[in-house]
Short mmCIF file of C-alpha atoms and ligand atoms in Angstrom, two decimals:
data_model
loop_
_atom_site.label_atom_id
_atom_site.label_comp_id
_atom_site.label_asym_id
_atom_site.label_seq_id
_atom_site.Cartn_x
_atom_site.Cartn_y
_atom_site.Cartn_z
CA UNK Y 288 0.00 0.00 0.00
CA UNK Y 289 0.88 3.63 -0.30
CA UNK Y 290 3.29 5.24 2.11
CA UNK Y 291 1.57 7.42 4.70
CA UNK Y 292 1.40 11.17 4.38
CA UNK Y 293 0.90 13.61 1.56
CA UNK Y 294 2.63 12.10 -1.28
CA UNK Y 295 4.87 13.70 -3.75
CA UNK Y 296 4.89 10.23 -5.23
CA UNK Y 297 1.34 10.57 -6.43
CA UNK Y 298 0.14 7.57 -4.49
CA UNK Y 299 -2.96 8.11 -2.34
CA UNK Y 300 -2.33 7.87 1.42
CA UNK Y 301 -3.62 4.65 2.97
CA UNK Y 302 -7.33 4.75 3.66
CA UNK Y 303 -8.11 7.56 1.23
CA UNK Y 304 -9.45 7.29 -2.30
CA UNK Y 305 -7.17 7.84 -5.27
CA UNK Y 306 -8.05 11.23 -6.78
CA UNK Y 307 -9.79 11.06 -10.16
CA UNK Y 308 -7.13 13.40 -11.52
CA UNK Y 309 -4.50 10.65 -11.22
CA UNK Y 310 -5.70 8.46 -14.08
CA UNK Y 311 -3.33 7.54 -16.95
CA UNK Y 312 -4.09 8.31 -19.75
CA UNK Y 313 -5.57 11.62 -18.58
CA UNK Y 314 -9.35 11.65 -19.12
CA UNK Y 315 -10.99 14.30 -21.28
CA UNK Y 316 -12.93 15.74 -18.36
CA UNK Y 317 -12.75 15.16 -14.60
CA UNK Y 318 -15.08 16.71 -12.03
CA UNK Y 319 -14.17 15.44 -8.58
CA UNK Y 320 -16.71 15.81 -5.80
CA UNK Y 321 -19.05 14.04 -3.44
CA UNK Y 322 -18.53 11.06 -1.19
CA UNK Y 323 -16.44 8.06 -2.10
CA UNK Y 324 -17.98 4.66 -2.66
CA UNK Y 325 -16.68 1.77 -0.62
CA UNK Y 326 -16.67 -1.70 -2.15
CA UNK Y 327 -17.69 -4.18 0.55
CA UNK Y 328 -18.65 -7.78 1.04
CA UNK Y 329 -22.19 -6.95 -0.09
CA UNK Y 330 -21.28 -5.05 -3.26
CA UNK Y 331 -22.77 -6.37 -6.48
CA UNK Y 332 -21.73 -5.75 -10.05
CA UNK Y 333 -24.91 -4.76 -11.87
CA UNK Y 334 -25.04 -5.05 -15.64
CA UNK Y 335 -27.74 -4.49 -18.22
CA UNK Y 336 -28.76 -7.46 -20.34
CA UNK Y 337 -26.16 -6.77 -23.05
CA UNK Y 338 -23.31 -9.11 -23.79
CA UNK Y 339 -20.80 -6.24 -23.66
CA UNK Y 340 -21.86 -5.20 -20.15
CA UNK Y 341 -21.94 -8.80 -18.94
CA UNK Y 342 -18.41 -9.41 -20.26
CA UNK Y 343 -17.09 -6.16 -18.79
CA UNK Y 344 -18.73 -7.09 -15.48
CA UNK Y 345 -17.14 -10.53 -15.41
CA UNK Y 346 -13.76 -9.01 -16.35
CA UNK Y 347 -14.09 -6.50 -13.49
CA UNK Y 348 -15.10 -9.25 -11.07
CA UNK Y 349 -12.07 -11.31 -12.08
CA UNK Y 350 -9.82 -8.39 -11.12
CA UNK Y 351 -11.57 -7.55 -7.85
CA UNK Y 352 -12.39 -10.95 -6.34
CA UNK Y 353 -8.89 -12.31 -5.55
CA UNK Y 354 -7.66 -9.18 -3.74
CA UNK Y 355 -10.89 -8.14 -1.99
CA UNK Y 356 -11.95 -11.67 -1.15
CA UNK Y 357 -15.56 -10.60 -1.85
CA UNK Y 358 -18.07 -12.59 -3.87
CA UNK Y 359 -19.07 -9.68 -6.10
CA UNK Y 360 -21.83 -11.42 -8.03
CA UNK Y 361 -22.54 -10.12 -11.52
CA UNK Y 362 -26.30 -9.59 -11.82
CA UNK Y 363 -28.87 -7.78 -13.92
CA UNK Y 364 -31.10 -7.06 -10.89
CA UNK Y 365 -31.24 -4.18 -8.43
CA UNK Y 366 -29.58 -0.80 -8.09
CA UNK Y 367 -26.39 0.75 -6.74
CA UNK Y 368 -23.01 -0.90 -6.36
CA UNK Y 369 -20.81 -1.14 -9.44
CA UNK Y 370 -23.06 -0.58 -12.45
CA UNK Y 371 -22.13 -1.10 -16.10
CA UNK Y 372 -24.58 0.00 -18.75
CA UNK Y 373 -24.60 0.42 -22.50
CA UNK Y 374 -26.86 2.86 -24.29
CA UNK Y 375 -25.27 6.20 -23.44
CA UNK Y 376 -25.39 8.63 -26.33
CA UNK Y 377 -22.63 10.69 -27.84
CA UNK Y 378 -19.57 9.06 -26.31
CA UNK Y 379 -18.29 7.39 -29.47
CA UNK Y 380 -17.26 3.76 -29.89
CA UNK Y 381 -14.59 3.92 -27.17
CA UNK Y 382 -15.75 6.66 -24.80
CA UNK Y 383 -17.39 6.23 -21.40
CA UNK Y 384 -18.81 8.17 -18.47
CA UNK Y 385 -18.01 7.21 -14.89
CA UNK Y 386 -19.94 8.70 -11.98
CA UNK Y 387 -19.16 7.87 -8.39
CA UNK Y 388 -20.90 8.65 -5.12
CA UNK Y 389 -21.66 7.01 -1.78
CA UNK Y 390 -24.20 4.55 -3.21
CA UNK Y 391 -22.09 3.28 -6.06
CA UNK Y 392 -20.10 3.80 -9.21
CA UNK Y 393 -21.80 3.77 -12.60
CA UNK Y 394 -20.03 3.39 -15.92
CA UNK Y 395 -22.06 4.07 -19.06
CA UNK Y 396 -20.91 3.90 -22.66
CA UNK Y 397 -22.21 3.83 -26.20
CA UNK Y 398 -20.31 0.67 -27.08
CA UNK Y 399 -18.74 -2.27 -25.27
CA UNK Y 400 -15.18 -0.99 -25.83
CA UNK Y 401 -16.15 2.15 -23.93
CA UNK Y 402 -17.39 0.11 -20.97
CA UNK Y 403 -14.14 -1.83 -21.00
CA UNK Y 404 -12.08 1.38 -20.98
CA UNK Y 405 -14.27 2.70 -18.17
CA UNK Y 406 -13.45 -0.43 -16.18
CA UNK Y 407 -9.74 0.32 -16.66
CA UNK Y 408 -10.34 3.78 -15.19
CA UNK Y 409 -12.22 2.29 -12.24
CA UNK Y 410 -9.32 -0.09 -11.70
CA UNK Y 411 -6.90 2.84 -11.46
CA UNK Y 412 -9.19 4.60 -8.97
CA UNK Y 413 -8.82 1.63 -6.62
CA UNK Y 414 -5.68 1.08 -4.54
CA UNK Y 415 -2.83 -0.74 -6.33
CA UNK Y 416 -3.28 -3.70 -3.99
CA UNK Y 417 -6.46 -4.49 -5.91
CA UNK Y 418 -4.17 -6.05 -8.53
CA UNK Y 419 -2.82 -8.66 -6.12
CA UNK Y 420 -3.90 -12.27 -6.41
CA UNK Y 421 -4.23 -12.82 -2.66
CA UNK Y 422 -6.64 -11.21 -0.20
CA UNK Y 423 -5.56 -7.72 0.88
CA UNK Y 424 -6.92 -5.55 3.71
CA UNK Y 425 -8.45 -2.66 1.73
CA UNK Y 426 -10.40 -0.42 2.33
CA UNK Y 427 -11.62 -0.35 -1.28
CA UNK Y 428 -12.63 3.26 -1.85
CA UNK Y 429 -13.52 4.88 -5.17
CA UNK Y 430 -13.47 8.70 -5.20
CA UNK Y 431 -16.72 10.56 -5.81
CA UNK Y 432 -17.16 12.63 -8.93
CA UNK Y 433 -17.60 12.32 -12.64
CA UNK Y 434 -15.31 11.46 -15.52
CA UNK Y 435 -16.33 11.85 -19.13
CA UNK Y 436 -13.80 10.47 -21.50
CA UNK Y 437 -13.10 9.52 -25.09
CA UNK Y 438 -9.92 9.11 -27.10
CA UNK Y 439 -8.12 11.63 -29.27
CA UNK Y 440 -7.03 8.95 -31.78
CA UNK Y 441 -8.45 5.66 -32.99
CA UNK Y 442 -5.01 4.05 -33.42
CA UNK Y 443 -3.23 3.60 -30.10
CA UNK Y 444 -0.80 0.83 -30.67
CA UNK Y 445 2.17 -1.19 -29.64
CA UNK Y 446 4.27 -3.44 -31.85
CA UNK Y 447 6.03 -6.58 -30.74
CA UNK Y 448 8.80 -8.04 -32.90
CA UNK Y 449 8.27 -11.79 -32.53
CA UNK Y 450 10.75 -12.52 -35.30
CA UNK Y 451 14.14 -11.51 -33.89
CA UNK Y 452 13.15 -13.41 -30.78
CA UNK Y 453 10.04 -15.53 -30.60
CA UNK Y 454 7.48 -14.91 -27.85
CA UNK Y 455 4.93 -17.52 -26.82
CA UNK Y 456 1.16 -17.09 -26.90
CA UNK Y 457 1.25 -16.66 -23.12
CA UNK Y 458 3.87 -13.92 -23.35
CA UNK Y 459 1.85 -12.09 -25.99
CA UNK Y 460 -1.31 -12.33 -23.85
CA UNK Y 461 0.56 -10.88 -20.90
CA UNK Y 462 1.56 -7.88 -23.03
CA UNK Y 463 -2.03 -7.51 -24.31
CA UNK Y 464 -3.19 -7.19 -20.69
CA UNK Y 465 -0.62 -4.47 -20.11
CA UNK Y 466 -1.78 -2.59 -23.22
CA UNK Y 467 -5.40 -2.82 -22.08
CA UNK Y 468 -4.59 -1.24 -18.73
CA UNK Y 469 -3.67 1.96 -20.59
CA UNK Y 470 -6.48 1.81 -23.16
CA UNK Y 471 -4.21 0.90 -26.09
CA UNK Y 472 -6.22 -0.78 -28.83
CA UNK Y 473 -3.83 -2.18 -31.45
CA UNK Y 474 -1.14 -4.84 -31.18
CA UNK Y 475 0.97 -4.98 -34.32
CA UNK Y 476 2.80 -8.32 -34.55
CA UNK Y 477 5.96 -8.26 -36.68
CA UNK Y 478 5.58 -11.87 -37.82
CA UNK Y 479 8.41 -12.23 -40.30
CA UNK Y 480 11.93 -10.98 -40.76
CA UNK Y 481 15.37 -12.18 -41.79
CA UNK Y 482 15.78 -14.15 -38.57
CA UNK Y 483 12.45 -15.95 -38.35
CA UNK Y 484 9.06 -16.63 -39.95
CA UNK Y 485 6.52 -16.97 -37.15
CA UNK Y 486 3.14 -17.86 -38.64
CA UNK Y 487 2.10 -21.18 -40.16
CA UNK Y 488 1.11 -20.87 -43.83
CA UNK Y 489 -0.40 -24.16 -45.04
CA UNK Y 490 0.50 -23.69 -48.71
CA UNK Y 491 4.16 -22.92 -47.86
CA UNK Y 492 4.77 -25.05 -44.76
CA UNK Y 493 8.56 -24.67 -44.65
CA UNK Y 494 8.22 -20.96 -43.91
CA UNK Y 495 7.31 -21.82 -40.33
CA UNK Y 496 8.90 -25.23 -39.85
CA UNK Y 497 12.27 -24.23 -41.30
CA UNK Y 498 12.14 -20.42 -41.53
CA UNK Y 499 10.85 -20.27 -37.97
CA UNK Y 500 13.41 -22.66 -36.54
CA UNK Y 501 15.87 -20.13 -35.22
CA UNK Y 502 16.23 -16.55 -34.01
CA UNK Y 503 18.83 -13.92 -33.18
CA UNK Y 504 21.70 -15.60 -31.39
CA UNK Y 505 20.79 -19.02 -32.77
CA UNK Y 506 18.09 -20.21 -30.37
CA UNK Y 507 15.32 -22.52 -31.47
CA UNK Y 508 12.85 -19.79 -32.43
CA UNK Y 509 9.30 -20.97 -32.90
CA UNK Y 510 6.12 -20.09 -34.74
CA UNK Y 511 2.39 -19.72 -34.16
CA UNK Y 512 0.13 -22.40 -35.51
CA UNK Y 513 -3.07 -21.00 -36.94
CA UNK Y 514 -4.80 -22.13 -33.74
CA UNK Y 515 -2.21 -20.20 -31.69
CA UNK Y 516 -2.73 -17.10 -33.79
CA UNK Y 517 -6.51 -17.37 -33.49
CA UNK Y 518 -6.13 -17.66 -29.73
CA UNK Y 519 -4.04 -14.46 -29.66
CA UNK Y 520 -6.66 -12.70 -31.81
CA UNK Y 521 -9.49 -13.94 -29.57
CA UNK Y 522 -7.77 -12.95 -26.35
CA UNK Y 523 -6.81 -9.53 -27.70
CA UNK Y 524 -10.39 -8.95 -28.89
CA UNK Y 525 -11.65 -9.74 -25.39
CA UNK Y 526 -9.53 -6.75 -24.32
CA UNK Y 527 -10.67 -4.63 -27.29
CA UNK Y 528 -7.21 -4.87 -28.84
CA UNK Y 529 -7.07 -5.42 -32.61
CA UNK Y 530 -4.21 -7.54 -33.95
CA UNK Y 531 -2.40 -5.97 -36.92
CA UNK Y 532 -0.26 -8.72 -38.49
CA UNK Y 533 2.85 -7.76 -40.46
CA UNK Y 534 4.62 -9.74 -43.14
CA UNK Y 535 7.62 -7.58 -43.97
CA UNK Y 536 8.52 -7.43 -47.69
CA UNK Y 537 10.26 -7.20 -50.10
CA UNK Y 538 13.25 -6.82 -47.73
CA UNK Y 539 13.59 -8.47 -44.32
CA UNK Y 540 12.78 -11.78 -46.03
CA UNK Y 541 15.80 -14.01 -45.47
CA UNK Y 542 13.78 -16.55 -43.45
CA UNK Y 543 11.40 -17.01 -46.41
CA UNK Y 544 14.21 -17.06 -48.97
CA UNK Y 545 16.06 -19.67 -46.90
CA UNK Y 546 12.92 -21.84 -46.75
CA UNK Y 547 12.25 -21.99 -50.51
CA UNK Y 548 15.12 -21.86 -53.00
CA UNK Y 549 12.67 -21.07 -55.82
CA UNK Y 550 11.85 -17.70 -54.27
CA UNK Y 551 15.41 -16.55 -54.96
CA UNK Y 552 16.33 -14.95 -58.30
CA UNK Y 553 19.30 -17.34 -58.57
CA UNK Y 554 17.35 -20.35 -57.32
CA UNK Y 555 19.75 -20.83 -54.40
CA UNK Y 556 18.46 -20.70 -50.84
CA UNK Y 557 20.65 -18.65 -48.47
CA UNK Y 558 21.38 -20.07 -45.02
CA UNK Y 559 19.19 -19.17 -42.06
CA UNK Y 560 20.36 -15.97 -40.42
CA UNK Y 561 20.80 -15.32 -36.71
CA UNK Y 562 22.65 -12.00 -36.73
CA UNK Y 563 21.25 -8.47 -36.48
CA UNK Y 564 22.18 -6.80 -39.78
CA UNK Y 565 19.39 -5.30 -41.88
CA UNK Y 566 18.88 -4.55 -45.56
CA UNK Y 567 20.57 -7.56 -47.18
CA UNK Y 568 17.58 -9.62 -48.37
CA UNK Y 569 14.94 -9.10 -51.06
CA UNK Y 570 12.19 -11.14 -52.61
CA UNK Y 571 12.77 -11.62 -56.34
CA UNK Y 572 10.65 -8.85 -57.84
CA UNK Y 573 10.72 -10.01 -61.50
CA UNK Y 574 9.71 -13.60 -60.71
CA UNK Y 575 6.04 -14.59 -61.03
CA UNK Y 576 6.40 -17.15 -58.26
CA UNK Y 577 6.99 -14.26 -55.85
CA UNK Y 578 3.41 -13.09 -56.40
CA UNK Y 579 1.98 -16.60 -56.01
CA UNK Y 580 3.80 -16.67 -52.68
CA UNK Y 581 2.56 -13.23 -51.65
CA UNK Y 582 -1.01 -14.06 -52.67
CA UNK Y 583 -1.00 -17.31 -50.69
CA UNK Y 584 0.50 -15.72 -47.59
CA UNK Y 585 -1.82 -12.72 -47.60
CA UNK Y 586 -4.88 -14.87 -48.34
CA UNK Y 587 -4.16 -17.29 -45.50
CA UNK Y 588 -3.25 -14.55 -43.04
CA UNK Y 589 -6.26 -12.40 -43.95
CA UNK Y 590 -8.52 -15.40 -43.42
CA UNK Y 591 -7.49 -15.71 -39.76
CA UNK Y 592 -7.37 -11.97 -39.09
CA UNK Y 593 -10.72 -10.36 -38.29
CA UNK Y 594 -9.12 -6.91 -37.97
CA UNK Y 595 -9.16 -4.37 -40.77
CA UNK Y 596 -5.45 -4.08 -41.41
CA UNK Y 597 -2.63 -6.06 -42.92
CA UNK Y 598 0.88 -4.62 -42.65
CA UNK Y 599 3.25 -5.35 -45.54
CA UNK Y 600 6.38 -3.79 -44.10
CA UNK Y 601 8.34 -2.19 -46.91
CA UNK Y 602 11.12 -0.74 -44.76
CA UNK Y 603 14.86 -0.94 -45.36
CA UNK Y 604 14.55 -2.59 -48.79
CA UNK Y 605 18.19 -1.71 -49.45
CA UNK Y 606 18.70 -4.73 -51.69
CA UNK Y 607 15.77 -3.86 -53.94
CA UNK Y 608 16.17 -1.13 -56.58
CA UNK Y 609 13.79 1.80 -56.43
CA UNK Y 610 12.12 0.74 -59.69
CA UNK Y 611 11.65 -2.80 -58.44
CA UNK Y 612 10.37 -1.56 -55.08
CA UNK Y 613 7.70 0.55 -56.80
CA UNK Y 614 6.75 -2.33 -59.12
CA UNK Y 615 6.53 -4.72 -56.18
CA UNK Y 616 4.28 -2.43 -54.15
CA UNK Y 617 2.08 -1.76 -57.19
CA UNK Y 618 1.48 -5.50 -57.47
CA UNK Y 619 1.21 -6.42 -53.82
CA UNK Y 620 -1.08 -3.72 -52.43
CA UNK Y 621 -4.05 -4.83 -54.58
CA UNK Y 622 -3.64 -8.34 -53.14
CA UNK Y 623 -4.25 -6.97 -49.66
CA UNK Y 624 -7.39 -5.23 -50.92
CA UNK Y 625 -8.50 -8.39 -52.74
CA UNK Y 626 -8.57 -10.22 -49.40
CA UNK Y 627 -10.55 -7.44 -47.76
CA UNK Y 628 -7.84 -5.69 -45.79
CA UNK Y 629 -6.41 -2.19 -45.64
CA UNK Y 630 -2.69 -1.82 -46.41
CA UNK Y 631 -0.36 -0.60 -43.71
CA UNK Y 632 3.31 -0.10 -44.53
CA UNK Y 633 6.33 1.53 -42.97
CA UNK Y 634 6.59 5.05 -44.34
CA UNK Y 635 9.01 4.05 -47.12
CA UNK Y 636 5.80 2.92 -48.84
CA UNK Y 637 5.26 6.60 -49.67
CA UNK Y 638 8.27 6.37 -52.03
CA UNK Y 639 6.06 4.06 -54.11
CA UNK Y 640 2.37 4.78 -54.70
CA UNK Y 641 0.36 4.02 -51.57
CA UNK Y 642 -2.96 2.36 -52.34
CA UNK Y 643 -6.10 4.38 -51.71
CA UNK Y 644 -6.84 4.34 -48.01
CA UNK Y 645 -3.42 2.95 -47.06
CA UNK Y 646 -1.77 3.81 -43.76
CA UNK Y 647 1.92 4.76 -43.55
CA UNK Y 648 3.72 4.16 -40.29
CA UNK Y 649 6.29 6.91 -39.83
CA UNK Y 650 9.43 5.82 -37.99
CA UNK Y 651 11.78 8.72 -38.74
CA UNK Y 652 13.70 10.84 -36.28
CA UNK Y 653 13.88 14.54 -35.52
CA UNK Y 654 17.00 14.44 -37.69
CA UNK Y 655 15.32 12.75 -40.67
CA UNK Y 656 15.74 14.90 -43.75
CA UNK Y 657 13.07 17.40 -44.75
CA UNK Y 658 12.64 15.70 -48.11
CA UNK Y 659 11.69 12.36 -46.57
CA UNK Y 660 9.34 14.01 -44.08
CA UNK Y 661 7.74 15.99 -46.90
CA UNK Y 662 7.20 12.82 -48.92
CA UNK Y 663 5.17 11.38 -46.05
CA UNK Y 664 3.37 14.69 -45.48
CA UNK Y 665 2.49 14.91 -49.18
CA UNK Y 666 1.06 11.39 -49.09
CA UNK Y 667 -0.93 12.42 -46.01
CA UNK Y 668 -2.31 15.43 -47.88
CA UNK Y 669 -3.27 13.03 -50.65
CA UNK Y 670 -5.30 10.80 -48.32
CA UNK Y 671 -2.78 8.33 -46.89
CA UNK Y 672 -3.29 7.85 -43.17
CA UNK Y 673 -0.30 8.23 -40.87
CA UNK Y 674 0.53 6.37 -37.67
CA UNK Y 675 3.38 8.02 -35.81
CA UNK Y 676 6.18 5.88 -34.42
CA UNK Y 677 9.15 8.28 -34.41
CA UNK Y 678 12.11 6.09 -33.49
CA UNK Y 679 13.79 8.68 -31.29
CA UNK Y 680 10.54 9.11 -29.31
CA UNK Y 681 8.61 5.87 -29.10
CA UNK Y 682 10.86 2.99 -30.15
CA UNK Y 683 10.76 1.03 -26.91
CA UNK Y 684 13.92 -0.85 -27.84
CA UNK Y 685 16.00 2.32 -27.64
CA UNK Y 686 18.02 2.49 -24.44
CA UNK Y 687 16.84 4.97 -21.83
CA UNK Y 688 20.41 6.09 -21.25
CA UNK Y 689 24.00 4.91 -21.47
CA UNK Y 690 23.56 2.42 -18.66
CA UNK Y 691 20.47 0.60 -19.94
CA UNK Y 692 21.49 -3.07 -20.11
CA UNK Y 693 19.08 -3.95 -22.95
CA UNK Y 694 18.17 -2.35 -26.24
CA UNK Y 695 19.87 -0.45 -29.04
CA UNK Y 696 20.91 3.17 -29.46
CA UNK Y 697 20.96 3.92 -33.20
CA UNK Y 698 18.15 6.47 -32.73
CA UNK Y 699 19.79 7.82 -29.57
CA UNK Y 700 18.77 7.43 -25.95
CA UNK Y 701 15.05 7.85 -25.33
CA UNK Y 702 14.32 8.83 -21.77
CA UNK Y 703 10.82 8.84 -20.36
CA UNK Y 704 10.30 12.57 -20.82
CA UNK Y 705 11.47 12.49 -24.43
CA UNK Y 706 9.04 9.69 -25.26
CA UNK Y 707 6.13 11.63 -23.71
CA UNK Y 708 6.97 15.23 -24.55
CA UNK Y 709 5.78 15.72 -28.13
CA UNK Y 710 2.48 16.30 -29.88
CA UNK Y 711 1.31 13.84 -32.54
CA UNK Y 712 -1.01 16.50 -33.95
CA UNK Y 713 1.80 18.86 -34.96
CA UNK Y 714 4.72 16.47 -35.19
CA UNK Y 715 5.02 15.98 -38.94
CA UNK Y 716 5.32 19.33 -40.74
CA UNK Y 717 2.82 19.72 -43.56
CA UNK Y 718 0.72 16.67 -42.64
CA UNK Y 719 -2.90 17.63 -42.00
CA UNK Y 720 -3.93 16.71 -38.47
CA UNK Y 721 -6.90 14.82 -39.95
CA UNK Y 722 -4.47 12.35 -41.58
CA UNK Y 723 -2.91 11.37 -38.25
CA UNK Y 724 -4.54 8.12 -37.18
CA UNK Y 725 -2.60 7.90 -33.96
CA UNK Y 726 0.57 6.60 -32.39
CA UNK Y 727 2.29 3.28 -31.98
CA UNK Y 728 5.23 2.19 -29.84
CA UNK Y 729 7.29 -0.55 -31.54
CA UNK Y 730 9.47 -2.92 -29.54
CA UNK Y 731 12.11 -4.58 -31.72
CA UNK Y 732 13.55 -7.67 -30.12
CA UNK Y 733 17.17 -8.06 -31.19
CA UNK Y 734 18.11 -7.82 -27.48
CA UNK Y 735 14.72 -8.66 -25.95
CA UNK Y 736 14.23 -12.28 -24.89
CA UNK Y 737 11.87 -12.53 -21.91
CA UNK Y 738 8.67 -10.90 -20.66
CA UNK Y 739 10.79 -9.18 -18.02
CA UNK Y 740 12.86 -7.67 -20.84
CA UNK Y 741 9.70 -6.46 -22.60
CA UNK Y 742 8.41 -4.87 -19.43
CA UNK Y 743 11.69 -3.19 -18.50
CA UNK Y 744 11.72 -1.40 -21.86
CA UNK Y 745 7.97 -0.70 -22.03
CA UNK Y 746 7.58 0.60 -18.49
CA UNK Y 747 7.51 3.48 -17.88
CA UNK Y 748 7.49 4.68 -21.53
CA UNK Y 749 4.48 2.80 -22.87
CA UNK Y 750 1.89 4.56 -20.66
CA UNK Y 751 3.18 7.90 -21.98
CA UNK Y 752 2.63 6.80 -25.57
CA UNK Y 753 -0.84 5.60 -24.55
CA UNK Y 754 -1.52 9.05 -23.15
CA UNK Y 755 -0.36 10.72 -26.38
CA UNK Y 756 -2.83 8.55 -28.25
CA UNK Y 757 -5.77 8.89 -25.87
CA UNK Y 758 -5.62 12.29 -24.17
CA UNK Y 759 -6.27 15.67 -25.68
CA UNK Y 760 -3.25 17.90 -26.24
CA UNK Y 761 -4.71 20.31 -23.67
CA UNK Y 762 -3.96 17.83 -20.87
CA UNK Y 763 -0.30 17.54 -21.88
CA UNK Y 764 1.94 18.59 -19.01
CA UNK Y 765 5.13 16.82 -18.01
CA UNK Y 766 5.11 18.10 -14.42
CA UNK Y 767 1.62 16.75 -13.87
CA UNK Y 768 2.22 13.60 -15.90
CA UNK Y 769 5.32 12.52 -14.02
CA UNK Y 770 3.39 12.56 -10.73
CA UNK Y 771 0.55 10.50 -12.23
CA UNK Y 772 3.11 8.16 -13.77
CA UNK Y 773 4.87 7.64 -10.45
CA UNK Y 774 1.55 6.64 -8.92
CA UNK Y 775 1.36 3.74 -11.37
CA UNK Y 776 4.47 2.05 -9.98
CA UNK Y 777 2.78 0.31 -7.06
CA UNK Y 778 0.21 -1.13 -9.48
CA UNK Y 779 3.03 -2.50 -11.67
CA UNK Y 780 4.64 -4.00 -8.60
CA UNK Y 781 1.34 -5.63 -7.61
CA UNK Y 782 1.04 -7.02 -11.14
CA UNK Y 783 4.61 -8.30 -11.17
CA UNK Y 784 5.67 -5.87 -13.89
CA UNK Y 785 9.31 -4.88 -13.55
CA UNK Y 786 10.07 -1.34 -14.71
CA UNK Y 787 12.93 1.10 -15.08
CA UNK Y 788 13.00 3.65 -12.27
CA UNK Y 789 13.67 6.52 -14.62
CA UNK Y 790 15.16 9.67 -13.12
CA UNK Y 791 12.96 12.80 -12.88
CA UNK Y 792 9.92 10.72 -11.92
CA UNK Y 793 9.03 10.83 -8.19
CA UNK Y 794 8.74 7.07 -7.72
CA UNK Y 795 7.52 5.81 -4.37
CA UNK Y 796 10.24 4.56 -2.03
CA UNK Y 797 10.63 0.82 -1.79
C1 ACM T 853 12.16 -0.15 -38.87
O1 ACM T 853 12.56 0.22 -37.75
N1 ACM T 853 13.00 -0.73 -39.72
C2 ACM T 853 10.78 0.04 -39.28
#
């Protein structure tokens, strides 16, 4: 529990309710006031008859029961207690309203995702000990007042590179739960690269069985069966997180080229690769077989992906000529559309001709040349959507500082303030703000092997990226944010999430 006394650490003193103004990401509107509600042995979770409310209620109960020790039945009958209701007007697909007073806390929303996000807010209003899986003393107070909240952007993402090192279904689910806590709604899975192909494709089985058989450093790698992938998709959807699968091409394809000699222009399969160089591989652009391969892969992947998007990579194609790159993208983007998906590509796609409605993921730096930035901005003016992942701001694999034991530093050190202190709405000169779909924090895994590694790099930066995606620019304030961020630490500790105790954040003593 929180240390006693007025806390510079942002944690509420024991026995008092966490102020509504402490929530991360910052809500659109907070009006504190009135008496707190106390969850007790007789509290019920009251839902309307909708499936969304019932599911949100069961999810909430699953969080609260182990630590409170209360029964907390989920019921459609009666009044008061913890109420979850659909049918509110005007809050959008993901917004919610939370009102608290002495007789209960009510969350209303227009859609089930909004109820789910409202439950995440309620969770943060409860003491961090609520996250424990053994009975804790409480008291379980929720501050009185009213929060009305909806997101700034529809794309609030994280990316996990499961190619350089493979992560199991369980590890991916664990990360999904961490995304959900901060209202992130996209998990982009980087499923293929030079070092490993991670998704079973029935018509090209060696991609997974051979191309997936190793990883950086030479370990055994791994791949998702289609059943595994469906389970990730299902679990993510239960947390209102959409999976965005990426097959990177035409570069970053050594694992595929090693699996099938015929995919190579010279008909010779290269060896599997376990190093960390980039830019040395390319699919054979002139060969027709390449497009049979691409069609099969995209068809099979689209068929198991209910989400709207399919990411085709397109970055660092240094072994593909410009002409061939353009020709390749002209042929491949319509395949994505044919199977009902919207193209996403790294922003190099804007050097070709992005398909109508495509989304470009910008991963440049402050120091990226004006010409490259303008190419992306021009595409944005022409209708291409933009997701912002500036590498020197939100690449979670960049070291925090010189002493960070994990990660890379080619984009520089990215400390917690740097990752938070920018505005997606004005970041890319010349790009209309209406083209900005949101933000995404990639985590490349050349040096990342375990869930503990993921968490050390993601926390505390990921919640800041979530706030950039969710909260209005008017709430942006480092001095305020760092106090709210510090207050998250005890929750991470209760959840078993290890994090970097970044300087300039008033972390609680331990
Ligand atoms: C990238 O970092 N190569 C997208």
